[in-house]
Structures are given as C-alpha cells and as structure tokens.
C-alpha cells in the first residue's frame, strides 16, 4: 500500500504538475485534456452535455484543422493499443480502427454542425462568465 501511495505521489509530482504548469492558454488547456482526460473534450449532440468539448470551438480556427487533428489523434490511439496489448490481434486492431474512425467522423460532424450555432456561442459565453465570477470569488483575479 505504501508503494502505491509513493508511486501516485511521484507520478503527480513528476508528470502531472509539470504538465499542468504548461497550461497557460486555451490551446495548452486542450493539449492537457487530450493527454490526461481526452474524454472530456468529446462533443455531445446536446450542447449542455459537453464537458470541456466546447473548448474545441475556441481553439480550432476551422473544420479542416479540427478534422486533421482529430483523425490523427484517433489513429495514434489505435497504434498505441496495438503496441501495448499482447493479446490485441490484427483483427482486433482492424475492428477497433473502424470504430475509432466512425467515432472521429461523428466528432467532426458535430464540430461542423455546432461550430457557429447560437446555442454553442451562448453556452460558451455563459461558461466564460461563470468561470470569471468563480475566479473573482476566490480572489484569483
């Protein structure tokens, strides 16, 4: 148990804290989430159900840039799985790759459809104002 605690503390100190220190703007924030909690960046058909996925609309200037990055990241994950799992066969890899491409295309579709919608823009503004209010209450700003 003590070893597990030491490993957790060392990992936070050596990996998480330096990565978090690099989060100084929205682009770095998205990179941080992609590295440590990519599921939070997934877009949902229901705008209010998006966790941090709305950050994508602030970071990516156009659909092509988002599409390129999304397909690249989904492809990297598939390659990582193939390299890490001993029992992961070529057939598993093929099926997983098909599923990942399907999910990537769905994310690209949502990004394209929601990109300039009034609901997305209103939700982004609402969250921005709420976060500013919280930072002021905590005397951070």
PDB file of C-alpha atoms in Angstrom:
ATOM      1  CA  UNK A   1       0.000   0.000   0.000  1.00  0.00           C
ATOM      2  CA  UNK A   2       2.846   2.358   0.864  1.00  0.00           C
ATOM      3  CA  UNK A   3       4.470   1.689  -2.529  1.00  0.00           C
ATOM      4  CA  UNK A   4       1.222   2.534  -4.312  1.00  0.00           C
ATOM      5  CA  UNK A   5       0.996   5.839  -2.444  1.00  0.00           C
ATOM      6  CA  UNK A   6       4.620   6.667  -3.235  1.00  0.00           C
ATOM      7  CA  UNK A   7       4.074   5.857  -6.912  1.00  0.00           C
ATOM      8  CA  UNK A   8       0.983   8.085  -7.020  1.00  0.00           C
ATOM      9  CA  UNK A   9       2.777  10.982  -5.327  1.00  0.00           C
ATOM     10  CA  UNK A  10       5.821  10.633  -7.583  1.00  0.00           C
ATOM     11  CA  UNK A  11       3.654  10.458 -10.708  1.00  0.00           C
ATOM     12  CA  UNK A  12       1.724  13.570  -9.733  1.00  0.00           C
ATOM     13  CA  UNK A  13       4.936  15.424  -8.889  1.00  0.00           C
ATOM     14  CA  UNK A  14       6.948  14.281 -11.927  1.00  0.00           C
ATOM     15  CA  UNK A  15       4.267  14.096 -14.635  1.00  0.00           C
ATOM     16  CA  UNK A  16       1.038  15.852 -13.767  1.00  0.00           C
ATOM     17  CA  UNK A  17       2.356  19.009 -12.069  1.00  0.00           C
ATOM     18  CA  UNK A  18       4.838  19.894 -14.861  1.00  0.00           C
ATOM     19  CA  UNK A  19       2.145  19.268 -17.499  1.00  0.00           C
ATOM     20  CA  UNK A  20      -0.341  21.390 -15.580  1.00  0.00           C
ATOM     21  CA  UNK A  21       2.223  24.185 -15.254  1.00  0.00           C
ATOM     22  CA  UNK A  22       2.293  24.413 -19.055  1.00  0.00           C
ATOM     23  CA  UNK A  23      -1.442  25.209 -19.165  1.00  0.00           C
ATOM     24  CA  UNK A  24      -1.249  28.940 -19.739  1.00  0.00           C
ATOM     25  CA  UNK A  25      -3.778  29.378 -22.538  1.00  0.00           C
ATOM     26  CA  UNK A  26      -6.724  27.587 -24.139  1.00  0.00           C
ATOM     27  CA  UNK A  27      -4.580  25.707 -26.651  1.00  0.00           C
ATOM     28  CA  UNK A  28      -2.385  24.294 -23.879  1.00  0.00           C
ATOM     29  CA  UNK A  29      -5.507  23.505 -21.886  1.00  0.00           C
ATOM     30  CA  UNK A  30      -6.857  21.390 -24.745  1.00  0.00           C
ATOM     31  CA  UNK A  31      -3.460  19.663 -25.058  1.00  0.00           C
ATOM     32  CA  UNK A  32      -3.532  18.898 -21.334  1.00  0.00           C
ATOM     33  CA  UNK A  33      -7.010  17.375 -21.574  1.00  0.00           C
ATOM     34  CA  UNK A  34      -6.029  15.369 -24.668  1.00  0.00           C
ATOM     35  CA  UNK A  35      -3.079  13.906 -22.761  1.00  0.00           C
ATOM     36  CA  UNK A  36      -4.751  13.200 -19.427  1.00  0.00           C
ATOM     37  CA  UNK A  37      -8.512  13.178 -19.931  1.00  0.00           C
ATOM     38  CA  UNK A  38      -9.398  13.210 -23.611  1.00  0.00           C
ATOM     39  CA  UNK A  39     -12.956  12.055 -22.997  1.00  0.00           C
ATOM     40  CA  UNK A  40     -13.785  15.451 -21.503  1.00  0.00           C
ATOM     41  CA  UNK A  41     -13.131  17.015 -24.930  1.00  0.00           C
ATOM     42  CA  UNK A  42     -15.647  14.855 -26.761  1.00  0.00           C
ATOM     43  CA  UNK A  43     -18.528  16.756 -28.294  1.00  0.00           C
ATOM     44  CA  UNK A  44     -22.093  15.792 -27.496  1.00  0.00           C
ATOM     45  CA  UNK A  45     -25.204  16.320 -29.636  1.00  0.00           C
ATOM     46  CA  UNK A  46     -26.711  18.063 -26.590  1.00  0.00           C
ATOM     47  CA  UNK A  47     -24.676  21.226 -26.141  1.00  0.00           C
ATOM     48  CA  UNK A  48     -25.267  21.441 -22.378  1.00  0.00           C
ATOM     49  CA  UNK A  49     -23.901  17.874 -22.039  1.00  0.00           C
ATOM     50  CA  UNK A  50     -20.471  18.892 -23.329  1.00  0.00           C
ATOM     51  CA  UNK A  51     -17.888  18.882 -20.601  1.00  0.00           C
ATOM     52  CA  UNK A  52     -14.784  20.666 -21.864  1.00  0.00           C
ATOM     53  CA  UNK A  53     -15.569  19.882 -25.502  1.00  0.00           C
ATOM     54  CA  UNK A  54     -16.674  23.455 -26.103  1.00  0.00           C
ATOM     55  CA  UNK A  55     -13.006  24.448 -25.846  1.00  0.00           C
ATOM     56  CA  UNK A  56     -12.573  22.887 -29.290  1.00  0.00           C
ATOM     57  CA  UNK A  57     -14.647  25.715 -30.774  1.00  0.00           C
ATOM     58  CA  UNK A  58     -12.300  28.284 -29.263  1.00  0.00           C
ATOM     59  CA  UNK A  59      -9.044  26.553 -30.162  1.00  0.00           C
ATOM     60  CA  UNK A  60      -9.610  25.287 -33.694  1.00  0.00           C
ATOM     61  CA  UNK A  61      -9.980  28.033 -36.267  1.00  0.00           C
ATOM     62  CA  UNK A  62     -11.590  25.887 -38.942  1.00  0.00           C
ATOM     63  CA  UNK A  63     -13.128  22.494 -39.612  1.00  0.00           C
ATOM     64  CA  UNK A  64     -10.123  21.258 -41.611  1.00  0.00           C
ATOM     65  CA  UNK A  65      -7.735  21.882 -38.708  1.00  0.00           C
ATOM     66  CA  UNK A  66     -10.061  20.117 -36.264  1.00  0.00           C
ATOM     67  CA  UNK A  67     -10.593  17.225 -38.686  1.00  0.00           C
ATOM     68  CA  UNK A  68      -6.857  16.736 -39.270  1.00  0.00           C
ATOM     69  CA  UNK A  69      -6.044  16.765 -35.555  1.00  0.00           C
ATOM     70  CA  UNK A  70      -8.992  14.538 -34.601  1.00  0.00           C
ATOM     71  CA  UNK A  71      -8.197  11.871 -37.208  1.00  0.00           C
ATOM     72  CA  UNK A  72      -4.509  11.970 -36.228  1.00  0.00           C
ATOM     73  CA  UNK A  73      -5.293  11.538 -32.529  1.00  0.00           C
ATOM     74  CA  UNK A  74      -7.750   8.699 -33.091  1.00  0.00           C
ATOM     75  CA  UNK A  75      -5.147   6.983 -35.286  1.00  0.00           C
ATOM     76  CA  UNK A  76      -2.431   7.396 -32.662  1.00  0.00           C
ATOM     77  CA  UNK A  77      -4.650   5.820 -30.007  1.00  0.00           C
ATOM     78  CA  UNK A  78      -5.243   2.801 -32.219  1.00  0.00           C
ATOM     79  CA  UNK A  79      -1.486   2.395 -32.774  1.00  0.00           C
ATOM     80  CA  UNK A  80      -0.813   2.771 -29.040  1.00  0.00           C
ATOM     81  CA  UNK A  81      -3.288  -0.004 -28.259  1.00  0.00           C
ATOM     82  CA  UNK A  82      -1.718  -2.315 -30.831  1.00  0.00           C
ATOM     83  CA  UNK A  83       1.756  -1.724 -29.373  1.00  0.00           C
ATOM     84  CA  UNK A  84       0.713  -2.050 -25.722  1.00  0.00           C
ATOM     85  CA  UNK A  85      -1.536  -5.086 -25.701  1.00  0.00           C
ATOM     86  CA  UNK A  86      -0.049  -8.526 -26.175  1.00  0.00           C
ATOM     87  CA  UNK A  87      -3.392 -10.201 -26.833  1.00  0.00           C
ATOM     88  CA  UNK A  88      -4.540  -7.458 -29.226  1.00  0.00           C
ATOM     89  CA  UNK A  89      -4.638  -9.155 -32.631  1.00  0.00           C
ATOM     90  CA  UNK A  90      -4.512  -7.620 -36.087  1.00  0.00           C
ATOM     91  CA  UNK A  91      -8.245  -8.386 -36.397  1.00  0.00           C
ATOM     92  CA  UNK A  92      -8.927  -6.591 -33.092  1.00  0.00           C
ATOM     93  CA  UNK A  93      -6.863  -3.703 -34.415  1.00  0.00           C
ATOM     94  CA  UNK A  94      -8.836  -3.608 -37.679  1.00  0.00           C
ATOM     95  CA  UNK A  95     -12.202  -3.617 -35.879  1.00  0.00           C
ATOM     96  CA  UNK A  96     -11.029  -1.024 -33.366  1.00  0.00           C
ATOM     97  CA  UNK A  97      -9.677   1.173 -36.140  1.00  0.00           C
ATOM     98  CA  UNK A  98     -13.030   1.073 -37.961  1.00  0.00           C
ATOM     99  CA  UNK A  99     -14.814   2.017 -34.742  1.00  0.00           C
ATOM    100  CA  UNK A 100     -12.350   4.824 -33.997  1.00  0.00           C
ATOM    101  CA  UNK A 101     -12.747   6.258 -37.494  1.00  0.00           C
ATOM    102  CA  UNK A 102     -16.531   6.152 -37.079  1.00  0.00           C
ATOM    103  CA  UNK A 103     -16.273   7.992 -33.748  1.00  0.00           C
ATOM    104  CA  UNK A 104     -13.817  10.524 -35.188  1.00  0.00           C
ATOM    105  CA  UNK A 105     -16.163  11.235 -38.093  1.00  0.00           C
ATOM    106  CA  UNK A 106     -19.033  11.737 -35.643  1.00  0.00           C
ATOM    107  CA  UNK A 107     -16.939  14.255 -33.696  1.00  0.00           C
ATOM    108  CA  UNK A 108     -16.068  16.070 -36.917  1.00  0.00           C
ATOM    109  CA  UNK A 109     -19.753  16.128 -37.911  1.00  0.00           C
ATOM    110  CA  UNK A 110     -20.741  17.608 -34.547  1.00  0.00           C
ATOM    111  CA  UNK A 111     -17.946  20.166 -34.722  1.00  0.00           C
ATOM    112  CA  UNK A 112     -19.035  21.186 -38.229  1.00  0.00           C
ATOM    113  CA  UNK A 113     -22.736  21.402 -37.358  1.00  0.00           C
ATOM    114  CA  UNK A 114     -22.390  23.110 -33.992  1.00  0.00           C
ATOM    115  CA  UNK A 115     -19.492  25.388 -34.841  1.00  0.00           C
ATOM    116  CA  UNK A 116     -21.331  28.676 -35.299  1.00  0.00           C
ATOM    117  CA  UNK A 117     -24.662  27.819 -33.752  1.00  0.00           C
ATOM    118  CA  UNK A 118     -26.187  30.450 -31.463  1.00  0.00           C
ATOM    119  CA  UNK A 119     -26.663  27.795 -28.762  1.00  0.00           C
ATOM    120  CA  UNK A 120     -22.946  26.935 -28.721  1.00  0.00           C
ATOM    121  CA  UNK A 121     -21.905  30.574 -28.685  1.00  0.00           C
ATOM    122  CA  UNK A 122     -24.365  31.310 -25.850  1.00  0.00           C
ATOM    123  CA  UNK A 123     -23.142  28.316 -23.808  1.00  0.00           C
ATOM    124  CA  UNK A 124     -19.510  29.339 -24.279  1.00  0.00           C
ATOM    125  CA  UNK A 125     -20.288  32.875 -23.146  1.00  0.00           C
ATOM    126  CA  UNK A 126     -22.283  31.600 -20.158  1.00  0.00           C
ATOM    127  CA  UNK A 127     -19.437  29.324 -19.027  1.00  0.00           C
ATOM    128  CA  UNK A 128     -16.850  32.049 -19.548  1.00  0.00           C
ATOM    129  CA  UNK A 129     -18.820  34.477 -17.370  1.00  0.00           C
ATOM    130  CA  UNK A 130     -19.430  31.790 -14.738  1.00  0.00           C
ATOM    131  CA  UNK A 131     -15.725  30.932 -14.596  1.00  0.00           C
ATOM    132  CA  UNK A 132     -14.748  34.600 -14.303  1.00  0.00           C
ATOM    133  CA  UNK A 133     -17.243  35.004 -11.469  1.00  0.00           C
ATOM    134  CA  UNK A 134     -15.792  31.982  -9.656  1.00  0.00           C
ATOM    135  CA  UNK A 135     -12.233  33.237 -10.097  1.00  0.00           C
ATOM    136  CA  UNK A 136     -13.224  36.604  -8.667  1.00  0.00           C
ATOM    137  CA  UNK A 137     -14.983  34.967  -5.713  1.00  0.00           C
ATOM    138  CA  UNK A 138     -11.795  33.002  -4.997  1.00  0.00           C
ATOM    139  CA  UNK A 139      -9.776  36.216  -5.391  1.00  0.00           C
ATOM    140  CA  UNK A 140      -7.674  34.676  -8.161  1.00  0.00           C
ATOM    141  CA  UNK A 141      -8.424  37.645 -10.376  1.00  0.00           C
TER     142      UNK A 141
END
